Amino acid sequence: MQFSIVIPTLNESENVSLLLSRLFALDLLPGSFEVIFVDDGSKDGTQTKIREWEAHNKNIHLIERQEKPDLTASILAGVSIAKSDIIVVMDADLSHLPEQVPAIVAPVLAGKYDVAVGSRYVSGGSTHGWPLYRQWLSRIGGLLARPICDVSDATSGFFAFRRELIANIAEKARGYKILLELLMSGQGNLRIIEIPISFHDRAYGTSKLSLSHHLIYLQRLITLAGGTASIGTASRFAIVGFVGVFVDVLVFQWMINWSFGLALAHITSFLAAVTINYILNSKWSFQSHLEGSLNWHQFGRFLTVGLLALLLRGGVLALLVYTWHLSAELAIFPAIAATAIINYLGSAFYVFPENKNC
Ligand code: GDD
């Protein structure tokens, strides 16, 4: 047995047979891998489908968990019964192509790397069929993890690793992003490679990713970053935000009164507010994180986060108004809240990070 593939499932009955047919059609030595499904109480007959396959193939196994559904706990349960010391994790919904398993596992099998991450964001990687908001969320999730973990796709669900690494994370890991936990467990000593993958949105069934998963992810990021984000920095950041709004409005009104034109007033006031915010945040809100002084590189990052947050605000507004038919007057509040959170986390992790240990 060269490697074990662990696949978490929650209502994936339409995908099980398609996935297994493709996995067992791979040009690999017979018996060189096993497939361990870990199901969290599917209600659509997923378990029955897997049991049918299991009855005819001794290298297919099913764990039926009785505990509260959790993706990370499921993967850990799968790893615990794996026969091999090399583990591959992938989704059941065919968004990760079974044909790419050999490429993902090869670097770890060869002993050259501890973790191989299937990445959508390295050269050659791609994402197909995802709505724009999912692409944004994924990109933002990766961006937020970047300061603590230097890989391009820290939220990928397709990866291979040496089983012993799991021992360092088992106690504290939870939520959707076990890869991040795994990468952080090595404290900078892991040999990590990113392999380009094509991610295809599922054709059958629905995604289980919810708002609570995003919140858990943010919470884990904060913890893994060693408490970079804190109540103290968050409240100072909020005060600075209000100062920024004040400066923005003041400059805007002044320029409009002096007939500078709408576009120029809009851009100048935005830049003035960003500049003031950057200075106050680096000198006050995140003062404890910084050793150096103000610099253009950091200002560029601050500006990037600001623009991303602005884009996100547009996305959230569009989603709430056009898809959920909320009135624009109401929609602006969650949109502003999302922007503020992204702005803060972007600042805490990307612009003014405290430590890098991945
Ligand atoms: N056992 C178990 N328990 N399985 C679960 C649970 C759970 O609580 N939640 C989801 N799954 C399974 C699904 O059945 C699927 O096989 C896989 O985990 C991924 O879940 P999806 O809900 O389909 O995720 P997605 O397609 O929206 O998210 C994709 O993008 C994320 C962000 O990059 C996946 O590739 C994720 O792995 C990835 O993190």
mmCIF file of C-alpha atoms and ligand atoms in Angstrom:
data_model
loop_
_atom_site.group_PDB
_atom_site.id
_atom_site.type_symbol
_atom_site.label_atom_id
_atom_site.label_comp_id
_atom_site.label_asym_id
_atom_site.label_seq_id
_atom_site.Cartn_x
_atom_site.Cartn_y
_atom_site.Cartn_z
ATOM 1 C CA MET A 1 0.000 0.000 0.000
ATOM 2 C CA GLN A 2 1.700 3.211 -1.145
ATOM 3 C CA PHE A 3 -0.844 5.769 -0.036
ATOM 4 C CA SER A 4 -4.297 6.221 1.514
ATOM 5 C CA ILE A 5 -6.881 8.632 0.112
ATOM 6 C CA VAL A 6 -9.149 10.138 2.756
ATOM 7 C CA ILE A 7 -12.417 11.571 1.448
ATOM 8 C CA PRO A 8 -14.928 13.338 3.731
ATOM 9 C CA THR A 9 -18.550 13.060 2.641
ATOM 10 C CA LEU A 10 -21.793 14.768 3.493
ATOM 11 C CA ASN A 11 -24.639 14.026 1.072
ATOM 12 C CA GLU A 12 -22.573 13.041 -1.938
ATOM 13 C CA SER A 13 -24.559 10.034 -3.211
ATOM 14 C CA GLU A 14 -24.536 11.255 -6.807
ATOM 15 C CA ASN A 15 -20.763 11.626 -6.802
ATOM 16 C CA VAL A 16 -19.518 8.466 -5.062
ATOM 17 C CA SER A 17 -19.661 6.057 -8.010
ATOM 18 C CA LEU A 18 -18.334 8.592 -10.508
ATOM 19 C CA LEU A 19 -15.413 9.356 -8.215
ATOM 20 C CA LEU A 20 -14.539 5.737 -7.454
ATOM 21 C CA SER A 21 -14.793 4.680 -11.118
ATOM 22 C CA ARG A 22 -12.303 7.366 -12.045
ATOM 23 C CA LEU A 23 -9.969 6.668 -9.123
ATOM 24 C CA PHE A 24 -9.799 2.955 -9.865
ATOM 25 C CA ALA A 25 -9.286 3.626 -13.561
ATOM 26 C CA LEU A 26 -6.014 5.408 -12.790
ATOM 27 C CA ASP A 27 -2.900 3.885 -14.239
ATOM 28 C CA LEU A 28 -1.522 2.814 -10.840
ATOM 29 C CA LEU A 29 -0.361 -0.547 -9.526
ATOM 30 C CA PRO A 30 -3.306 -2.670 -8.295
ATOM 31 C CA GLY A 31 -3.543 -2.397 -4.518
ATOM 32 C CA SER A 32 -1.187 0.553 -4.382
ATOM 33 C CA PHE A 33 -3.774 2.752 -2.663
ATOM 34 C CA GLU A 34 -6.874 2.551 -0.498
ATOM 35 C CA VAL A 35 -9.832 4.920 -0.270
ATOM 36 C CA ILE A 36 -11.257 5.815 3.125
ATOM 37 C CA PHE A 37 -14.577 7.657 3.153
ATOM 38 C CA VAL A 38 -15.587 9.418 6.328
ATOM 39 C CA ASP A 39 -19.265 10.236 6.402
ATOM 40 C CA ASP A 40 -20.944 12.611 8.821
ATOM 41 C CA GLY A 41 -24.520 11.372 8.734
ATOM 42 C CA SER A 42 -25.521 11.867 5.095
ATOM 43 C CA LYS A 43 -29.255 11.669 4.522
ATOM 44 C CA ASP A 44 -29.165 10.907 0.809
ATOM 45 C CA GLY A 45 -27.908 7.321 0.797
ATOM 46 C CA THR A 46 -24.216 8.132 0.427
ATOM 47 C CA GLN A 47 -23.297 5.400 2.907
ATOM 48 C CA THR A 48 -25.288 2.760 0.995
ATOM 49 C CA LYS A 49 -23.503 3.674 -2.229
ATOM 50 C CA ILE A 50 -20.104 3.403 -0.525
ATOM 51 C CA ARG A 51 -21.020 0.103 1.173
ATOM 52 C CA GLU A 52 -21.937 -1.366 -2.235
ATOM 53 C CA TRP A 53 -18.446 -0.563 -3.501
ATOM 54 C CA GLU A 54 -16.831 -1.651 -0.232
ATOM 55 C CA ALA A 55 -18.421 -5.099 -0.574
ATOM 56 C CA HIS A 56 -16.499 -5.727 -3.802
ATOM 57 C CA ASN A 57 -13.231 -3.949 -3.129
ATOM 58 C CA LYS A 58 -11.132 -4.565 -0.027
ATOM 59 C CA ASN A 59 -9.334 -1.249 -0.518
ATOM 60 C CA ILE A 60 -12.460 0.835 0.021
ATOM 61 C CA HIS A 61 -13.530 1.645 3.574
ATOM 62 C CA LEU A 62 -16.237 3.698 5.204
ATOM 63 C CA ILE A 63 -16.239 5.329 8.619
ATOM 64 C CA GLU A 64 -19.632 6.552 9.757
ATOM 65 C CA ARG A 65 -19.073 9.233 12.366
ATOM 66 C CA GLN A 66 -21.735 9.805 14.992
ATOM 67 C CA GLU A 67 -20.321 13.038 16.396
ATOM 68 C CA LYS A 68 -21.168 16.587 15.355
ATOM 69 C CA PRO A 69 -20.311 17.009 11.655
ATOM 70 C CA ASP A 70 -16.874 18.509 11.184
ATOM 71 C CA LEU A 71 -14.606 18.322 8.180
ATOM 72 C CA THR A 72 -11.313 18.388 10.056
ATOM 73 C CA ALA A 73 -12.477 15.793 12.612
ATOM 74 C CA SER A 74 -13.609 13.590 9.725
ATOM 75 C CA ILE A 75 -10.235 13.761 8.020
ATOM 76 C CA LEU A 76 -8.459 12.993 11.297
ATOM 77 C CA ALA A 77 -10.731 9.979 11.781
ATOM 78 C CA GLY A 78 -9.863 8.768 8.280
ATOM 79 C CA VAL A 79 -6.138 9.199 8.860
ATOM 80 C CA SER A 80 -6.381 7.223 12.099
ATOM 81 C CA ILE A 81 -7.320 4.000 10.258
ATOM 82 C CA ALA A 82 -5.131 4.532 7.193
ATOM 83 C CA LYS A 83 -2.785 1.656 6.359
ATOM 84 C CA SER A 84 -0.232 3.850 4.654
ATOM 85 C CA ASP A 85 1.981 6.597 6.060
ATOM 86 C CA ILE A 86 1.299 8.814 3.068
ATOM 87 C CA ILE A 87 -2.118 10.438 3.000
ATOM 88 C CA VAL A 88 -3.999 12.220 0.217
ATOM 89 C CA VAL A 89 -7.057 14.322 1.088
ATOM 90 C CA MET A 90 -9.593 15.325 -1.545
ATOM 91 C CA ASP A 91 -13.256 16.289 -1.903
ATOM 92 C CA ALA A 92 -15.883 13.756 -2.957
ATOM 93 C CA ASP A 93 -17.658 16.067 -5.381
ATOM 94 C CA LEU A 94 -15.204 15.727 -8.314
ATOM 95 C CA SER A 95 -14.114 19.329 -7.961
ATOM 96 C CA HIS A 96 -10.683 17.790 -7.466
ATOM 97 C CA LEU A 97 -9.878 15.702 -10.515
ATOM 98 C CA PRO A 98 -9.063 12.087 -9.578
ATOM 99 C CA GLU A 99 -6.614 12.064 -12.498
ATOM 100 C CA GLN A 100 -4.477 14.598 -10.633
ATOM 101 C CA VAL A 101 -3.971 12.365 -7.585
ATOM 102 C CA PRO A 102 -0.701 10.846 -8.920
ATOM 103 C CA ALA A 103 0.808 14.309 -9.450
ATOM 104 C CA ILE A 104 -0.190 15.422 -5.944
ATOM 105 C CA VAL A 105 1.123 12.355 -4.156
ATOM 106 C CA ALA A 106 4.340 11.877 -6.165
ATOM 107 C CA PRO A 107 6.541 14.489 -4.393
ATOM 108 C CA VAL A 108 5.623 13.076 -0.954
ATOM 109 C CA LEU A 109 5.992 9.471 -2.120
ATOM 110 C CA ALA A 110 9.442 10.298 -3.437
ATOM 111 C CA GLY A 111 10.374 11.554 0.024
ATOM 112 C CA LYS A 112 11.344 14.971 -1.294
ATOM 113 C CA TYR A 113 8.512 16.874 0.384
ATOM 114 C CA ASP A 114 6.448 16.621 3.565
ATOM 115 C CA VAL A 115 3.351 18.272 2.112
ATOM 116 C CA ALA A 116 2.189 18.711 -1.494
ATOM 117 C CA VAL A 117 -0.573 21.283 -1.877
ATOM 118 C CA GLY A 118 -2.886 21.164 -4.896
ATOM 119 C CA SER A 119 -2.991 24.822 -5.799
ATOM 120 C CA ARG A 120 -5.374 26.753 -8.004
ATOM 121 C CA TYR A 121 -3.223 29.836 -7.813
ATOM 122 C CA VAL A 122 0.254 28.804 -8.917
ATOM 123 C CA SER A 123 1.136 28.980 -12.594
ATOM 124 C CA GLY A 124 -0.819 26.267 -14.425
ATOM 125 C CA GLY A 125 -3.542 26.081 -11.762
ATOM 126 C CA SER A 126 -7.119 27.143 -12.495
ATOM 127 C CA THR A 127 -10.683 27.365 -11.224
ATOM 128 C CA HIS A 128 -13.685 26.553 -13.383
ATOM 129 C CA GLY A 129 -17.386 27.160 -12.884
ATOM 130 C CA TRP A 130 -17.218 28.943 -9.548
ATOM 131 C CA PRO A 131 -19.405 32.024 -9.126
ATOM 132 C CA LEU A 132 -17.480 35.252 -8.692
ATOM 133 C CA TYR A 133 -18.212 35.560 -4.973
ATOM 134 C CA ARG A 134 -16.713 32.101 -4.288
ATOM 135 C CA GLN A 135 -13.604 33.063 -6.246
ATOM 136 C CA TRP A 136 -13.289 36.248 -4.198
ATOM 137 C CA LEU A 137 -13.822 34.431 -0.899
ATOM 138 C CA SER A 138 -11.213 31.852 -1.815
ATOM 139 C CA ARG A 139 -8.709 34.500 -2.892
ATOM 140 C CA ILE A 140 -9.329 36.585 0.215
ATOM 141 C CA GLY A 141 -9.033 33.483 2.427
ATOM 142 C CA GLY A 142 -5.673 32.701 0.840
ATOM 143 C CA LEU A 143 -4.527 36.307 1.064
ATOM 144 C CA LEU A 144 -5.340 36.479 4.757
ATOM 145 C CA ALA A 145 -3.319 33.345 5.432
ATOM 146 C CA ARG A 146 -0.345 34.550 3.420
ATOM 147 C CA PRO A 147 1.531 36.449 6.133
ATOM 148 C CA ILE A 148 1.548 33.424 8.426
ATOM 149 C CA CYS A 149 1.903 30.775 5.763
ATOM 150 C CA ASP A 150 3.675 31.352 2.490
ATOM 151 C CA VAL A 151 1.647 29.209 0.082
ATOM 152 C CA SER A 152 -0.630 30.484 -2.650
ATOM 153 C CA ASP A 153 -3.666 28.304 -1.829
ATOM 154 C CA ALA A 154 -3.835 27.729 1.914
ATOM 155 C CA THR A 155 -7.563 26.920 1.704
ATOM 156 C CA SER A 156 -7.136 24.087 -0.794
ATOM 157 C CA GLY A 157 -8.907 20.861 0.038
ATOM 158 C CA PHE A 158 -6.633 18.713 -2.184
ATOM 159 C CA PHE A 159 -3.255 17.787 -0.708
ATOM 160 C CA ALA A 160 -0.866 14.990 0.258
ATOM 161 C CA PHE A 161 1.272 14.708 3.374
ATOM 162 C CA ARG A 162 3.285 12.435 5.621
ATOM 163 C CA ARG A 163 0.931 10.981 8.187
ATOM 164 C CA GLU A 164 3.161 11.675 11.205
ATOM 165 C CA LEU A 165 2.520 15.424 10.786
ATOM 166 C CA ILE A 166 -1.018 14.946 11.995
ATOM 167 C CA ALA A 167 0.280 14.191 15.498
ATOM 168 C CA ASN A 168 1.219 17.850 15.956
ATOM 169 C CA ILE A 169 -2.215 19.185 15.163
ATOM 170 C CA ALA A 170 -4.757 16.633 16.347
ATOM 171 C CA GLU A 171 -5.618 18.393 19.593
ATOM 172 C CA LYS A 172 -6.363 21.872 18.362
ATOM 173 C CA ALA A 173 -7.543 21.408 14.776
ATOM 174 C CA ARG A 174 -11.149 21.976 13.789
ATOM 175 C CA GLY A 175 -13.277 23.520 11.063
ATOM 176 C CA TYR A 176 -12.873 23.464 7.312
ATOM 177 C CA LYS A 177 -9.208 24.201 6.754
ATOM 178 C CA ILE A 178 -7.137 21.336 8.027
ATOM 179 C CA LEU A 179 -4.466 22.144 5.444
ATOM 180 C CA LEU A 180 -3.665 25.406 7.171
ATOM 181 C CA GLU A 181 -3.324 23.608 10.483
ATOM 182 C CA LEU A 182 -1.039 21.076 8.864
ATOM 183 C CA LEU A 183 1.159 23.716 7.276
ATOM 184 C CA MET A 184 1.422 25.636 10.529
ATOM 185 C CA SER A 185 2.229 22.508 12.534
ATOM 186 C CA GLY A 186 5.745 22.284 11.128
ATOM 187 C CA GLN A 187 6.857 25.628 12.592
ATOM 188 C CA GLY A 188 8.766 26.582 9.491
ATOM 189 C CA ASN A 189 10.538 23.252 9.020
ATOM 190 C CA LEU A 190 8.251 21.580 6.529
ATOM 191 C CA ARG A 191 9.268 20.928 2.949
ATOM 192 C CA ILE A 192 6.215 22.163 1.052
ATOM 193 C CA ILE A 193 5.556 22.075 -2.684
ATOM 194 C CA GLU A 194 2.592 23.476 -4.584
ATOM 195 C CA ILE A 195 1.284 21.489 -7.531
ATOM 196 C CA PRO A 196 -1.044 23.233 -10.009
ATOM 197 C CA ILE A 197 -4.567 21.778 -10.117
ATOM 198 C CA SER A 198 -7.708 22.496 -12.122
ATOM 199 C CA PHE A 199 -10.573 22.984 -9.720
ATOM 200 C CA HIS A 200 -14.028 22.343 -11.226
ATOM 201 C CA ASP A 201 -17.164 23.316 -9.367
ATOM 202 C CA ARG A 202 -19.320 20.328 -8.528
ATOM 203 C CA ALA A 203 -21.879 19.128 -11.084
ATOM 204 C CA TYR A 204 -24.027 17.276 -8.512
ATOM 205 C CA GLY A 205 -25.118 18.103 -4.980
ATOM 206 C CA THR A 206 -24.472 21.318 -3.128
ATOM 207 C CA SER A 207 -21.619 22.950 -1.246
ATOM 208 C CA LYS A 208 -21.753 22.735 2.542
ATOM 209 C CA LEU A 209 -19.590 25.767 3.120
ATOM 210 C CA SER A 210 -21.471 28.267 5.285
ATOM 211 C CA LEU A 211 -20.891 31.559 7.048
ATOM 212 C CA SER A 212 -19.965 29.720 10.231
ATOM 213 C CA HIS A 213 -17.135 27.944 8.375
ATOM 214 C CA HIS A 214 -15.747 31.323 7.324
ATOM 215 C CA LEU A 215 -15.928 32.594 10.893
ATOM 216 C CA ILE A 216 -14.174 29.489 12.233
ATOM 217 C CA TYR A 217 -11.510 29.941 9.574
ATOM 218 C CA LEU A 218 -10.923 33.561 10.647
ATOM 219 C CA GLN A 219 -10.834 32.518 14.275
ATOM 220 C CA ARG A 220 -8.260 29.803 13.538
ATOM 221 C CA LEU A 221 -6.185 32.230 11.503
ATOM 222 C CA ILE A 222 -6.066 34.608 14.438
ATOM 223 C CA THR A 223 -5.062 31.850 16.824
ATOM 224 C CA LEU A 224 -2.492 30.364 14.464
ATOM 225 C CA ALA A 225 -1.016 33.799 13.938
ATOM 226 C CA GLY A 226 -0.293 33.906 17.641
ATOM 227 C CA GLY A 227 -3.056 36.368 18.521
ATOM 228 C CA THR A 228 -1.993 38.970 15.994
ATOM 229 C CA ALA A 229 -5.494 40.359 15.958
ATOM 230 C CA SER A 230 -6.730 41.503 19.357
ATOM 231 C CA ILE A 231 -9.499 43.555 20.926
ATOM 232 C CA GLY A 232 -6.957 46.348 21.481
ATOM 233 C CA THR A 233 -5.824 46.596 17.876
ATOM 234 C CA ALA A 234 -9.405 46.139 16.658
ATOM 235 C CA SER A 235 -10.752 49.043 18.733
ATOM 236 C CA ARG A 236 -7.884 51.352 17.762
ATOM 237 C CA PHE A 237 -8.421 50.315 14.143
ATOM 238 C CA ALA A 238 -12.127 51.211 14.444
ATOM 239 C CA ILE A 239 -11.329 54.665 15.838
ATOM 240 C CA VAL A 240 -8.837 55.261 13.037
ATOM 241 C CA GLY A 241 -11.543 54.161 10.587
ATOM 242 C CA PHE A 242 -13.848 56.898 11.861
ATOM 243 C CA VAL A 243 -11.049 59.470 11.550
ATOM 244 C CA GLY A 244 -10.594 58.265 7.957
ATOM 245 C CA VAL A 245 -14.277 58.771 7.175
ATOM 246 C CA PHE A 246 -14.076 62.277 8.669
ATOM 247 C CA VAL A 247 -11.025 63.178 6.550
ATOM 248 C CA ASP A 248 -12.656 61.669 3.472
ATOM 249 C CA VAL A 249 -15.827 63.735 3.873
ATOM 250 C CA LEU A 250 -13.925 66.913 4.755
ATOM 251 C CA VAL A 251 -11.573 66.781 1.750
ATOM 252 C CA PHE A 252 -14.426 65.771 -0.544
ATOM 253 C CA GLN A 253 -16.665 68.673 0.539
ATOM 254 C CA TRP A 254 -13.805 71.160 0.352
ATOM 255 C CA MET A 255 -12.882 70.107 -3.195
ATOM 256 C CA ILE A 256 -16.486 70.109 -4.388
ATOM 257 C CA ASN A 257 -16.918 73.639 -2.946
ATOM 258 C CA TRP A 258 -13.850 74.737 -4.895
ATOM 259 C CA SER A 259 -15.257 73.131 -8.087
ATOM 260 C CA PHE A 260 -12.532 70.502 -8.569
ATOM 261 C CA GLY A 261 -15.015 68.089 -10.166
ATOM 262 C CA LEU A 262 -16.582 64.932 -8.811
ATOM 263 C CA ALA A 263 -14.022 62.356 -10.020
ATOM 264 C CA LEU A 264 -10.997 64.285 -8.764
ATOM 265 C CA ALA A 265 -12.675 65.029 -5.425
ATOM 266 C CA HIS A 266 -13.663 61.366 -5.031
ATOM 267 C CA ILE A 267 -10.168 59.995 -5.755
ATOM 268 C CA THR A 268 -8.278 62.654 -3.770
ATOM 269 C CA SER A 269 -10.466 62.319 -0.702
ATOM 270 C CA PHE A 270 -10.175 58.516 -0.835
ATOM 271 C CA LEU A 271 -6.371 58.700 -1.083
ATOM 272 C CA ALA A 272 -6.189 61.306 1.709
ATOM 273 C CA ALA A 273 -8.251 59.061 3.982
ATOM 274 C CA VAL A 274 -6.175 55.965 3.125
ATOM 275 C CA THR A 275 -2.942 57.865 3.812
ATOM 276 C CA ILE A 276 -4.122 59.172 7.182
ATOM 277 C CA ASN A 277 -5.437 55.724 8.092
ATOM 278 C CA TYR A 278 -2.166 54.077 7.107
ATOM 279 C CA ILE A 279 -0.087 56.485 9.214
ATOM 280 C CA LEU A 280 -2.355 56.229 12.264
ATOM 281 C CA ASN A 281 -2.643 52.462 12.029
ATOM 282 C CA SER A 282 1.070 51.866 11.734
ATOM 283 C CA LYS A 283 1.973 54.411 14.422
ATOM 284 C CA TRP A 284 -0.835 53.545 16.803
ATOM 285 C CA SER A 285 -3.240 50.642 16.102
ATOM 286 C CA PHE A 286 -0.542 48.151 15.101
ATOM 287 C CA GLN A 287 2.400 49.905 16.701
ATOM 288 C CA SER A 288 3.359 46.814 18.692
ATOM 289 C CA HIS A 289 3.670 44.729 15.493
ATOM 290 C CA LEU A 290 6.176 46.961 13.805
ATOM 291 C CA GLU A 291 9.879 47.315 14.060
ATOM 292 C CA GLY A 292 10.516 49.441 10.979
ATOM 293 C CA SER A 293 9.114 52.795 9.971
ATOM 294 C CA LEU A 294 6.525 53.859 7.415
ATOM 295 C CA ASN A 295 7.366 52.657 3.932
ATOM 296 C CA TRP A 296 5.914 52.648 0.428
ATOM 297 C CA HIS A 297 5.799 48.880 0.177
ATOM 298 C CA GLN A 298 3.601 48.667 3.253
ATOM 299 C CA PHE A 299 1.492 51.591 2.078
ATOM 300 C CA GLY A 300 0.955 49.719 -1.231
ATOM 301 C CA ARG A 301 -0.295 46.705 0.719
ATOM 302 C CA PHE A 302 -2.589 48.904 2.791
ATOM 303 C CA LEU A 303 -3.996 50.434 -0.387
ATOM 304 C CA THR A 304 -4.472 46.968 -1.926
ATOM 305 C CA VAL A 305 -6.449 45.770 1.092
ATOM 306 C CA GLY A 306 -8.537 48.962 0.974
ATOM 307 C CA LEU A 307 -9.348 48.446 -2.704
ATOM 308 C CA LEU A 308 -10.103 44.752 -2.194
ATOM 309 C CA ALA A 309 -12.448 45.628 0.650
ATOM 310 C CA LEU A 310 -14.142 48.166 -1.613
ATOM 311 C CA LEU A 311 -14.631 45.478 -4.267
ATOM 312 C CA LEU A 312 -15.958 43.068 -1.667
ATOM 313 C CA ARG A 313 -18.413 45.728 -0.535
ATOM 314 C CA GLY A 314 -19.706 45.940 -4.114
ATOM 315 C CA GLY A 315 -19.956 42.139 -4.286
ATOM 316 C CA VAL A 316 -21.850 41.824 -1.007
ATOM 317 C CA LEU A 317 -24.163 44.685 -2.009
ATOM 318 C CA ALA A 318 -24.865 43.106 -5.400
ATOM 319 C CA LEU A 319 -25.496 39.703 -3.804
ATOM 320 C CA LEU A 320 -27.874 41.070 -1.184
ATOM 321 C CA VAL A 321 -29.747 43.434 -3.493
ATOM 322 C CA TYR A 322 -29.937 41.425 -6.737
ATOM 323 C CA THR A 323 -29.995 37.836 -5.462
ATOM 324 C CA TRP A 324 -31.604 38.139 -2.039
ATOM 325 C CA HIS A 325 -33.742 41.169 -2.997
ATOM 326 C CA LEU A 326 -32.862 43.154 0.103
ATOM 327 C CA SER A 327 -33.339 46.912 -0.124
ATOM 328 C CA ALA A 328 -30.128 48.852 -0.828
ATOM 329 C CA GLU A 329 -30.722 50.945 2.316
ATOM 330 C CA LEU A 330 -30.531 47.796 4.470
ATOM 331 C CA ALA A 331 -27.928 45.969 2.402
ATOM 332 C CA ILE A 332 -25.341 48.674 2.945
ATOM 333 C CA PHE A 333 -24.994 47.721 6.654
ATOM 334 C CA PRO A 334 -23.815 44.106 6.236
ATOM 335 C CA ALA A 335 -21.767 45.308 3.259
ATOM 336 C CA ILE A 336 -19.984 47.867 5.439
ATOM 337 C CA ALA A 337 -19.528 45.286 8.213
ATOM 338 C CA ALA A 338 -17.932 42.813 5.768
ATOM 339 C CA THR A 339 -15.661 45.569 4.463
ATOM 340 C CA ALA A 340 -14.592 46.570 7.962
ATOM 341 C CA ILE A 341 -13.764 42.978 8.924
ATOM 342 C CA ILE A 342 -11.756 42.362 5.757
ATOM 343 C CA ASN A 343 -10.013 45.716 6.140
ATOM 344 C CA TYR A 344 -9.062 44.898 9.701
ATOM 345 C CA LEU A 345 -7.925 41.340 9.061
ATOM 346 C CA GLY A 346 -6.066 42.401 5.926
ATOM 347 C CA SER A 347 -4.255 45.011 7.996
ATOM 348 C CA ALA A 348 -3.548 42.665 10.882
ATOM 349 C CA PHE A 349 -2.287 39.768 8.784
ATOM 350 C CA TYR A 350 -1.061 41.224 5.524
ATOM 351 C CA VAL A 351 -0.028 44.827 6.054
ATOM 352 C CA PHE A 352 1.188 44.770 9.649
ATOM 353 C CA PRO A 353 1.858 41.075 10.376
ATOM 354 C CA GLU A 354 3.493 40.179 13.662
ATOM 355 C CA ASN A 355 5.276 36.943 12.827
ATOM 356 C CA LYS A 356 5.952 34.493 9.977
ATOM 357 C CA ASN A 357 6.347 30.917 11.066
ATOM 358 C CA CYS A 358 5.028 28.651 8.331
HETATM 359 N N1 GDD B 1 -17.523 14.245 6.727
HETATM 360 C C1 GDD B 1 -17.825 15.491 6.385
HETATM 361 N N2 GDD B 1 -18.291 16.356 7.341
HETATM 362 N N3 GDD B 1 -17.659 15.908 5.114
HETATM 363 C C2 GDD B 1 -17.973 17.177 4.800
HETATM 364 C C3 GDD B 1 -18.475 18.100 5.740
HETATM 365 C C4 GDD B 1 -18.652 17.649 7.088
HETATM 366 O O1 GDD B 1 -19.066 18.391 7.975
HETATM 367 N N4 GDD B 1 -18.695 19.276 5.092
HETATM 368 C C5 GDD B 1 -18.351 19.079 3.811
HETATM 369 N N5 GDD B 1 -17.917 17.816 3.631
HETATM 370 C C6 GDD B 1 -17.357 17.216 2.421
HETATM 371 C C7 GDD B 1 -18.204 17.321 1.182
HETATM 372 O O2 GDD B 1 -19.091 16.241 1.066
HETATM 373 C C8 GDD B 1 -17.127 17.337 0.088
HETATM 374 O O3 GDD B 1 -16.687 16.053 -0.198
HETATM 375 C C9 GDD B 1 -15.979 18.098 0.744
HETATM 376 O O4 GDD B 1 -16.157 17.932 2.142
HETATM 377 C C10 GDD B 1 -15.945 19.594 0.385
HETATM 378 O O5 GDD B 1 -17.133 20.188 0.805
HETATM 379 P P1 GDD B 1 -17.929 21.257 -0.113
HETATM 380 O O6 GDD B 1 -19.022 21.808 0.702
HETATM 381 O O7 GDD B 1 -18.229 20.677 -1.440
HETATM 382 O O8 GDD B 1 -16.797 22.365 -0.312
HETATM 383 P P2 GDD B 1 -16.739 23.447 -1.469
HETATM 384 O O9 GDD B 1 -16.684 22.778 -2.807
HETATM 385 O O10 GDD B 1 -17.757 24.465 -1.247
HETATM 386 O O11 GDD B 1 -15.325 24.036 -1.112
HETATM 387 C C11 GDD B 1 -14.175 23.801 -1.863
HETATM 388 O O12 GDD B 1 -13.393 24.925 -1.727
HETATM 389 C C12 GDD B 1 -12.905 25.167 -0.438
HETATM 390 C C13 GDD B 1 -12.202 26.472 -0.440
HETATM 391 O O13 GDD B 1 -11.116 26.477 -1.246
HETATM 392 C C14 GDD B 1 -13.429 22.603 -1.391
HETATM 393 O O14 GDD B 1 -12.372 22.322 -2.287
HETATM 394 C C15 GDD B 1 -12.844 22.778 -0.023
HETATM 395 O O15 GDD B 1 -12.039 21.664 0.276
HETATM 396 C C16 GDD B 1 -12.026 24.027 -0.030
HETATM 397 O O16 GDD B 1 -11.511 24.228 1.247
#
